[in-house]
Backbone as a ProteinNet text record, in pm:
[ID]
protein_1_A
[PRIMARY]
XXXXXXXXXXXXXXXXXXXXXXXXXXXXXXXXXXXXXXXXXXXXXXXXXXXXXXXXXXXXXXXXXXXXXXXXXXXXXXXXXXXXXXXXXXXXXXXXXXXXXXXXXXXXXXXXXXXXXXXXXXXXXXXXXXXXXXXXXXXXXXXXXXXXXXXXXXXXXXXXXXXXXXXXXXXXXXXXXXXXXXXXXXXXXXXXXXXXXXXXXXXXXXXXXXXX
[TERTIARY]
9147	9221.9	9249.8	9240.4	9294.4	9428.2	9454.1	9581.5	9641.8	9776.3	9866.3	9888	9889.7	9890.1	10001.9	9968.2	10055.6	10079.7	10057.1	10105.7	10076.1	9953	9926	9955.1	9977.2	9974.1	9856	9820.1	9726.5	9799.4	9698.8	9773.3	9878.6	9824.7	9927.1	10090.3	10058	10204.6	10267.8	10175	10285.7	10340.1	10272	10356	10437.6	10440.8	10569.6	10680.4	10665.4	10768.4	10840.3	10786.3	10857	10835.8	10808.5	10804.9	10896.1	11011.2	11121	11093.8	11097	11092.9	10949.1	10827.1	10708	10709.9	10743.3	10753.8	10816	10946.8	11024.9	10957.6	10906.8	10822.4	10715.8	10634.1	10529.7	10559.4	10687.2	10737.8	10782.6	10863.3	10899.4	10787.6	10690.8	10597.5	10507.8	10474.8	10386.3	10453.3	10603.1	10676.8	10686.7	10685.3	10683.9	10554.1	10464.6	10320.3	10296.2	10333.8	10343.2	10421.1	10536.1	10619.1	10540.6	10454.3	10397.2	10262.4	10202.5	10118.8	10154.5	10275.2	10333.3	10340	10374.3	10400.9	10285.8	10177.4	10051	9998.2	9991.2	9945.8	9991.6	10135.4	10208.4	10119.7	10100.6	10051.1	9895.8	9837.8	9680.3	9699.7	9821.9	9824.3	9823.8	9938.7	9928.1	9799.1	9748.9	9567.1	9494.4	9518.1	9427.9	9467.9	9638.8	9671.7	9603.7	9618.7	9559.4	9426.7	9366.5	9210.4	9194.3	9272.3	9261.3	9311.8	9424	9459.9	9346.2	9289.2	9183.5	9071.7	9044.2	8911	8958.2	9078.1	9113.7	9107.5	9154.2	9121.6	9008.6	8931.9	8789.5	8716.7	8753.9	8705	8725.7	8846.2	8862.5	8796	8773.1	8712.9	8566.8	8520.2	8359	8348.3	8441.5	8422.4	8416.6	8489.5	8477.8	8376.1	8283.7	8150.7	8118.8	8235.2	8221.9	8092.7	8050.4	7922.6	7990.8	7920.6	7971.6	7942.4	7883.6	7877	8019.5	8107.4	8248.7	8317.5	8272	8359.8	8331.7	8215.4	8155.4	8259.4	8327.8	8406.8	8533.3	8611.6	8716.7	8729.7	8575.5	8549.8	8541.1	8464.4	8436.5	8569.8	8636	8770.2	8846.9	8854.9	8941.9	8879.9	8749.7	8684.6	8715.4	8715.4	8727.6	8875.2	8952	9091.3	9147.7	9054.8	9079.8	9038.6	8922.7	8883.9	8991.3	9001.5	9108.6	9248.6	9310.6	9441.4	9406.9	9286.9	9261.1	9258.3	9201.3	9211.2	9335.3	9400.7	9528.7	9634.8	9619.1	9689.5	9664.4	9508.9	9467.8	9536	9548.4	9593.9	9741.2	9842.5	9936.8	9982	9901.4	9914.5	9911.4	9798	9773.1	9920.4	9947.4	10053.9	10178.1	10198	10299.1	10294.6	10173.7	10125	10161.4	10124.2	10115.6	10274.6	10328.1	10515.3	10560	10537.8	10590.7	10520.5	10410.1	10386.7	10500.7	10529.7	10626.4	10759.9	10796.4	10920.6	10937.7	10824.1	10806.2	10829.3	10758.1	10784.2	10926.6	10977.1	11131.2	11219	11183.3	11268.7	11283.4	11140.4	11132.3	11191.6	11192.2	11277.2	11429.8	11465	11622.9	11656.1	11571.9	11600.8	11644.8	11547	11587	11457.1	11381.1	11228.5	11235.5	11345.6	11358.6	11382	11260.7	11253.7	11177.6	11100.7	11016	10878.5	10830	10713.5	10637.4	10537.6	10485.8	10565.2	10620.4	10719.7	10598.6	10479.4	10408	10454.4	10538	10640.6	10511.4	10424.1	10314.6	10225.2	10255.1	10220.5	10300.4	10432	10529.1	10513.5	10487.5	10473.1	10580.1	10657.1	10774.5	10748.1	10615	10602.7	10565.1	10544.3	10526.4	10598.2	10578.6	10699.6	10785.2	10752.2	10834	10838.2	10766.7	10751	10888.2	10987.8	11089.8	11169.1	11193.4	11314	11272.3	11164.8	11147.6	11125.2	11162.5	11157.6	11007	10907.1	10795.4	10756.9	10810.3	10744.2	10886.1	10865	10995.1	11050.7	11163.6	11196.2	11268.5	11236.9	11311.5	11231.2	11111.9	11048.2	10955.6	10910.8	10832.3	10678.5	10675.4	10538.8	10526.9	10677.8	10715.1	10693.8	10762.2	10776	10621	10565.8	10420	10322.3	10318.8	10232.2	10211.1	10059.4	10012.9	9883.8	9867.5	9749.5	9733.6	9618.1	9598.6	9510	9475.1	9402.2	9441.2	9427.5	9458.9	9394.8	9246.4	9180.1	9261.9	9330.7	9427.3	9543.9	9591.4	9739.1	9715.9	9576.9	9530.9	9542	9450.8	9431.9	9573.1	9667.8	9802.7	9870.8	9869.5	9916.7	9880.8	9743.2	9663.4	9724.9	9725.9	9781.7	9935.5	9988.6	10152.6	10150.4	10098	10102.3	10011.6	9947.1	9852	9863	9886.8	9885.2	9744.3	9758.5	9639.1	9631.2	9488.3	9489.5	9524.7	9572.8	9621	9531.8	9396	9302	9302.7	9286.6	9309.8	9445.5	9534.1	9646.6	9668.3	9576.9	9586.1	9501.7	9382.8	9300.1	9356.2	9459.3	9529	9631.3	9670.4	9793.4	9721.1	9597	9522.6	9476.1	9451.3	9389.5	9532.1	9645.1	9774	9798	9775.5	9805.1	9708.6	9582.8	9467.1	9525.9	9584.7	9590	9714.7	9815.7	9953.8	9953.9	9884.5	9903.8	9790.8	9733.4	9630.4	9697.5	9789	9873.8	9787.8	9717.4	9617.7	9547.6	9471.9	9385.7	9437.7	9583.8	9644.9	9701.5	9738.9	9774.4	9648.5	9526.7	9407.2	9364.7	9368.2	9352.1	9462.7	9570.9	9689.6	9676.2	9598.6	9580.7	9454.2	9365.4	9237.4	9257.3	9331.3	9353.9	9487.8	9535.5	9636.4	9598.2	9680	9664.8	9575.2	9479.3	9376.2	9449.3	9416.9	9466.1	9344	9301.3	9167.6	9253.6	9183.4	9225.6	9107.1	9071.1	8966.3	8840.3	8847.3	8725.1	8629.5	8760.6	8693	8626.4	8705.6	8673	8530.3	8502.8	8399.1	8282.7	8302.5	8201	8144.9	8261.9	8232.3	8128.5	8187.4	8105	7965.2	7942.3	7811.2	7710.9	7771	7702.6	7687.5	7766.9	7729.7	7586.1
9667.7	9711.5	9845.3	9927.9	10078	10096	10199.5	10239.8	10298.3	10239.2	10277.5	10453.2	10491.8	10626.8	10714	10803.8	10880.5	10814.1	10686.3	10606.5	10659.7	10759.6	10784.3	10930.2	11019.9	11139	11154.2	11292.3	11311.2	11317.2	11312.2	11237.9	11402.7	11493.1	11619.5	11597.3	11580.4	11573.1	11453.6	11335.6	11202.6	11256.6	11326.7	11369	11436.1	11531.4	11620.5	11544	11440.4	11375.6	11264.4	11264.5	11174.6	11041.9	10970.5	10816.4	10742.3	10751	10700.4	10732.6	10859	10897.8	10840.3	10854.2	10795	10645.1	10580.9	10432.8	10401.6	10475.6	10421.5	10430.4	10559.3	10600.8	10505.7	10493.3	10416.3	10240.9	10187.8	10037.8	10034.8	10153.4	10152	10132	10228.3	10252.3	10081.1	10051.4	9920.9	9818.7	9825.5	9672	9696.9	9836.7	9858.8	9816.3	9837	9812.1	9687.1	9583.7	9440.4	9376.9	9457.9	9379.2	9408.3	9538.7	9575.6	9475.7	9440.5	9319.9	9191.5	9154.1	9031.5	9050.5	9133.3	9140.2	9144.6	9209	9220	9060.6	9007.9	8873.7	8777.2	8804.7	8710.8	8762.6	8878.5	8909.1	8868.3	8876.1	8791.6	8638.8	8594.9	8438.5	8386.9	8492.1	8460.7	8456	8573	8574.5	8434.8	8403.5	8286.8	8149	8158.4	8033	8041.7	8175.6	8163	8097.6	8146.2	8129.6	7972.2	7924.5	7796.4	7695.3	7749	7670.9	7687.2	7809.4	7854.5	7765.3	7708.8	7633.1	7501.6	7485.6	7316.9	7274.3	7389.5	7379.2	7384.6	7473.3	7477	7357	7321.6	7180.3	7062.3	7070.6	6978.7	7006.8	7118.9	7169.8	7119.6	7150.5	7120.7	6952.7	6892.4	6724.6	6718.1	6801.9	6760.2	6848.4	6893.1	6965.6	7106.3	7177	7326.6	7330.5	7444.4	7468.3	7476.2	7430.2	7430.5	7573.4	7668.9	7766.7	7865.5	7842.8	7870.6	7855.6	7760.1	7749.4	7824.1	7883	7993.9	8101.9	8202.6	8309	8237.6	8157.9	8089.1	8057.9	8013.2	7926.8	8069.9	8148.7	8295.2	8356.2	8388.6	8480.2	8377.4	8224.3	8174.3	8210.1	8197.9	8231	8347.7	8486.9	8598.4	8615.3	8569.5	8579	8518.4	8421	8357.9	8453.9	8483.1	8598.9	8723.4	8755.7	8877.5	8833.5	8723.7	8666.6	8657.5	8618.2	8607.3	8752.9	8852.5	8984.6	9034.5	9010.6	9068.2	9006.4	8869.4	8785.9	8859.5	8875.5	8948.4	9089	9171.1	9306.4	9298.4	9191.7	9196.6	9139.5	9058.9	8982.5	9114.2	9201.4	9333.3	9403.6	9458.9	9525.3	9493.4	9354.6	9281.5	9270.8	9272.9	9256.4	9424.8	9509.9	9665.5	9675.3	9640	9659	9613.7	9475.1	9405.9	9484.4	9554.5	9635.4	9751.5	9813.6	9937.6	9888.8	9777.3	9718	9692.2	9630.6	9612.9	9755.1	9853.1	9980.7	10030.4	10022.8	10089.5	9958.9	9845.4	9754.6	9802.1	9827.8	9908	10037.7	10115.9	10234.1	10213.2	10112.6	10076.2	9958.1	9936.1	9802.8	9700	9660.8	9529.6	9452.8	9444	9401.6	9257.3	9292.5	9144.7	9046.8	8938.3	8790.9	8777.8	8905.7	8883.2	8878	8905.3	8922.9	8807.1	8848.2	8772	8803.4	8702.8	8719.6	8732.4	8686.7	8678.5	8614.8	8518.6	8435.3	8363.6	8332.2	8267.7	8335.5	8474.9	8553.7	8599.2	8544.1	8563	8477.7	8529.5	8475.1	8529.7	8432.4	8449.5	8484	8493.6	8561.2	8702	8753.7	8886.9	8972.3	9081.9	9171.3	9226.4	9263.5	9330.5	9301.8	9178.1	9162.9	9099.7	9020	8953.6	9072.7	9172.3	9265.3	9364.3	9373.7	9489.6	9436.5	9285	9232.4	9270.2	9226.3	9237.7	9148.8	9033.8	8951.7	8844.8	8785.2	8713	8786.2	8703.5	8761	8917.9	9008.2	9120	9194.8	9154.8	9217	9336.8	9398.5	9553.4	9480.7	9358	9299.6	9310.6	9228.7	9203.8	9340.4	9425.2	9572.2	9643.5	9620.1	9702.2	9610.9	9475.1	9402.6	9419.6	9446.9	9429.1	9347.3	9277.6	9206.8	9108	9082.7	8975.5	8847.1	8854.3	8776.6	8729.1	8621.2	8620	8693.3	8738.1	8837.6	8967.4	9025	9124.9	9122.2	9004.2	8988.9	8991	8932.9	8926.9	9032.6	9147.4	9270.6	9358.4	9342.8	9402.3	9365	9231.6	9165.4	9229.9	9248.9	9312.2	9408.7	9498.8	9628.5	9664	9565.3	9559.1	9512.9	9412.5	9381.1	9414.4	9528	9585.8	9720.5	9798.3	9962.3	10007.8	10113	10182.8	10329.5	10379.6	10485.5	10616.9	10746.9	10867.8	10899.9	10879.9	10901.2	10808	10671.1	10571.3	10609.6	10633.1	10649.7	10763	10862.2	10978.9	10969.6	10875.6	10837.4	10760.2	10652.6	10577.2	10664	10737.1	10837	10943.4	10971.6	11057.7	10987.6	10847.1	10748	10741.1	10721	10713.2	10846.8	10954.2	11070.5	11084.6	11043.4	11051.4	10960.4	10845	10740.9	10764.3	10841.9	10808.3	10880.4	11016.6	11041.1	10979	10870.8	10810.5	10687.8	10714.4	10604.6	10509.5	10570.5	10498.3	10403.4	10426.1	10384.3	10266.3	10298.4	10185.5	10078.6	10110.9	10003.9	9937.8	9984.8	9941.5	9820.1	9846.1	9751.2	9653.6	9687.5	9598	9446.5	9530.1	9435.1	9353.9	9438.9	9351.4	9233.5	9224.1	9124.6	9048.7	9046.1	8962.5	8815	8736.1	8599.1	8551.2	8635.2	8594.5	8576	8431.1	8419.6	8311.8	8395.4	8328	8309.7	8169.9	8170.5	8154.2	7985.8	7945.8	7962.4	7980.6	7996.5	8127.6	8241.3	8369.6	8375.5	8295.6	8279.6	8230.7	8076.4	8024.7	8122.6	8207.9	8279.1	8362.8	8447.1	8524.8	8489	8372.4	8291	8254.8	8214.2	8181.3	8321.9	8429.6	8539.3	8589.3	8551.6	8614.2	8564.7
12465.4	12574.1	12590	12667.8	12688.6	12652.5	12583.1	12533.4	12678.2	12655.4	12780.4	12761.9	12901.7	12904.6	12821.9	12741.3	12637	12534.9	12515.4	12408.4	12277	12239.9	12099.6	12139.2	12010.1	11980.9	11894.2	11878.9	11764.5	11646.1	11516.3	11388.7	11360.4	11380	11352.7	11449.1	11537.7	11637.6	11584.1	11566.8	11516.4	11377.3	11300	11159.2	11178.6	11283.1	11291.2	11343.8	11398.7	11489.6	11359.8	11274.6	11158.2	11191.5	11062.2	11095.9	11184	11172.5	11252.8	11404.9	11431.2	11577.6	11644.6	11583.4	11588.4	11596.8	11529.4	11523.2	11653.5	11667.8	11791.2	11909.3	11915.8	12064.2	12067.7	12000.2	12028.1	12037.8	11978	12006.8	12156.3	12169.7	12322.1	12430.6	12411	12510.1	12508.8	12389.5	12388.7	12447	12418.7	12468.5	12633.9	12671.1	12829.2	12855.6	12802.8	12853.8	12856.8	12740.3	12751.6	12876.4	12900.3	13019.6	13154.5	13153.5	13259.5	13300.1	13172.3	13167.8	13244.1	13174.6	13225.8	13382.5	13457.7	13590.5	13654.5	13600.1	13652.2	13641	13549.8	13533.5	13660.9	13681.6	13802.1	13920.2	13927.6	14093.7	14073.5	13968.8	13989.7	13992.5	13930.9	13966.7	14130.4	14163.4	14315.2	14410.7	14366	14410.9	14382.6	14256.9	14202.8	14288.9	14303.9	14359.5	14510.4	14586.8	14731	14711.7	14657.2	14649.2	14609.6	14552.6	14524.1	14641.9	14716.4	14828.6	14946.1	14956.6	15060.9	15028.5	14885.9	14871	14925.2	14889	14926.4	15082	15156.3	15285.5	15359.3	15282	15336.7	15290.7	15193.4	15145.9	15256	15293.6	15393.4	15513.9	15554.5	15701.1	15660.4	15556.1	15536.1	15547.1	15510.1	15518.6	15651.2	15739.7	15894.2	15969.9	15882	15938.8	15914.5	15886.3	15841	15725.5	15719.8	15639.7	15503.8	15414.1	15251.8	15214.5	15258.1	15204.8	15211.1	15283.1	15302.2	15172.4	15086.1	14967.8	14860.7	14885	14748.3	14739.8	14854.1	14826.3	14771.9	14809.1	14720.7	14572.8	14547.5	14417.2	14315	14399.9	14306	14288.8	14369.2	14356.9	14247.3	14249.2	14168.1	14007.7	14004.2	13869.5	13834	13919.1	13885.9	13844.1	13925.1	13879.7	13743.7	13713.6	13591.2	13480.4	13475.8	13397.4	13383.7	13499	13486.4	13421.6	13449.5	13371.5	13230.8	13179.5	13041.8	12970.8	13035.9	12992.1	12964	13071.5	13088.1	12963.8	12950.4	12842.6	12721.6	12678.5	12550.2	12522.3	12631.8	12624.4	12596.5	12684.2	12637	12497.8	12456	12295.1	12216.8	12235.8	12170.3	12148.6	12246.7	12259.9	12202.7	12219.3	12138	12001	11936.4	11816	11748	11818.2	11774.5	11799.1	11878.1	11874.3	11765.3	11738.7	11608.5	11473.1	11472.7	11346.4	11326.7	11454.3	11445.8	11394.2	11471.4	11424.2	11287.9	11199.2	11084.8	11016	11043.8	10995.6	10974.8	11116.5	11106.4	11049.7	11023	10934.5	10795.8	10739.9	10607.9	10581.5	10699.6	10706.5	10688.9	10750.3	10761.2	10648	10596.4	10452.9	10503.9	10598.6	10660.8	10638.4	10527.5	10553.9	10427.6	10355.9	10257.4	10336	10290.5	10349.8	10469.8	10504.4	10626.6	10596.3	10462.6	10450.5	10328.9	10273.9	10171.6	10029.3	9956.7	9857	9720.8	9724.7	9621.9	9491.3	9504.3	9411.4	9309.9	9371.4	9314.4	9190.8	9216.9	9094.8	8968.2	8999.1	8880.5	8763.5	8653.7	8511.3	8440.1	8399.7	8331	8169.7	8142.8	7984.6	8008.5	8131.3	8141.3	8114.6	8026	7993.4	8080	8206	8301.2	8444	8472.6	8597.9	8654.2	8596.1	8622.4	8606.3	8518.2	8524	8613.8	8664.3	8785.5	8910	8925.7	9071.1	9126.6	9030.5	9130.5	9232	9219.9	9320.6	9328.1	9467.7	9526.6	9624.5	9691.1	9787.6	9779.9	9853.9	9827.8	9707.4	9680.9	9559.1	9599.9	9507.6	9543.7	9619.9	9544.7	9626.9	9792.7	9823.1	9944.5	10018.5	9976.7	10025.2	10052.8	9958.8	9974.6	10036.6	10033.4	10079.1	10258.6	10296.4	10429.5	10407.8	10328.4	10314.5	10389.9	10455.5	10532.8	10473.5	10363.6	10273.8	10113.1	10079.1	9950.7	9868.3	9885.4	9791.3	9773	9885.3	9906.8	9825.7	9830.3	9779.7	9631.4	9582.9	9416.2	9384.4	9456.5	9435.4	9394.4	9474.6	9485.4	9341.6	9349.1	9221.6	9092.4	9102	8945.8	8946.9	9046	9023.2	8977.1	9025.2	8974	8832.1	8789.4	8665.3	8560.2	8585	8477.2	8492.9	8353.1	8383.5	8415.5	8460.6	8530.5	8461.4	8437.2	8392.6	8467.7	8430.4	8505.6	8613	8578.1	8667.3	8816.7	8764	8884.9	8938.8	8899.6	8937.2	9069	9006	9093.9	9211.7	9218.2	9299.7	9390.8	9347.3	9456.8	9527.4	9463.1	9532.2	9633.7	9584	9700.9	9818.9	9796.6	9930.4	9998.8	9938.9	10042.6	10089.7	10034.6	10109.1	10237.1	10208.2	10323.9	10453.3	10386.3	10506.8	10555.2	10499.3	10543.6	10682.5	10728.9	10877.7	10961.7	10943	11020.8	11072.8	11149.6	11214.3	11286.9	11367.6	11480.9	11388.8	11284.1	11218	11157.9	11082.9	11016.9	11111.6	11275	11339.2	11370.4	11403.5	11449.5	11308.7	11198.8	11086.8	11095.9	11094.2	11128	11210.6	11349.8	11453.4	11415.7	11380.6	11375.8	11257.3	11155.7	11046.8	11081.1	11206.5	11261.1	11255.4	11181.2	11192.2	11098.2	11036.7	10933.1	10797.6	10734.6	10627.3	10552.4	10430.9	10372.4	10227.3	10142.6	10033.7	9958.1	9912.8	9832.4	9892.1	10047.4	10103.5	10066.9	10051.7	9999.4	9877.2	9787.2	9635.4	9632.9	9700.9	9749.9	9764.4	9867.4	9939.2	9812.2	9737	9632.4	9538.2	9493.2	9388.7	9436.3	9570.7	9613	9598.2	9679.8	9688.4	9558.6	9432.7	9298.4	9258.8
[MASK]
++++++++++++++++++++++++++++++++++++++++++++++++++++++++++++++++++++++++++++++++++++++++++++++++++++++++++++++++++++++++++++++++++++++++++++++++++++++++++++++++++++++++++++++++++++++++++++++++++++++++++++++++++++

């Protein structure tokens, strides 16, 4: 869908606004855009209903001798409005998902994120020397705070990073990657929406084994 007018600033302007201000602005604009799409859906729905009524009336007249060609315009209008409504629905859902993305960001800033994400409890090993002491996994854990993974493979990678020490070079490389991604809010939003609802587990491992 096309972005609502003025919904996005360039990266430097977004960085200057600060996370809270930028997240709030984008969430409000996306919520307003979703509401506008709902109203537009209703208006197109009225047109779709009118085309259906016209088709029924013309079908009755065709039964009484009117040319059947008169049925084509309302039938075409019904199909076109159905396609338009489907696009409106997809655009509305995208706006709602994007608004939820910024809501989660605000929740992290306000320390209201605990219990809302993946806890990673399955990675907790009681024999690990520091996992339990540092609350790496479980409700309100570091894993839940950090994880935005959409796949089991991504969650497993994050768990390995938390459970295993890294060399200074690797740590610096990860910090540089974070610094590079931090101002790219548009990219992070797009990635979050592209992965929305995707959950893969054993299938990904099976595919990797097959590819190997």
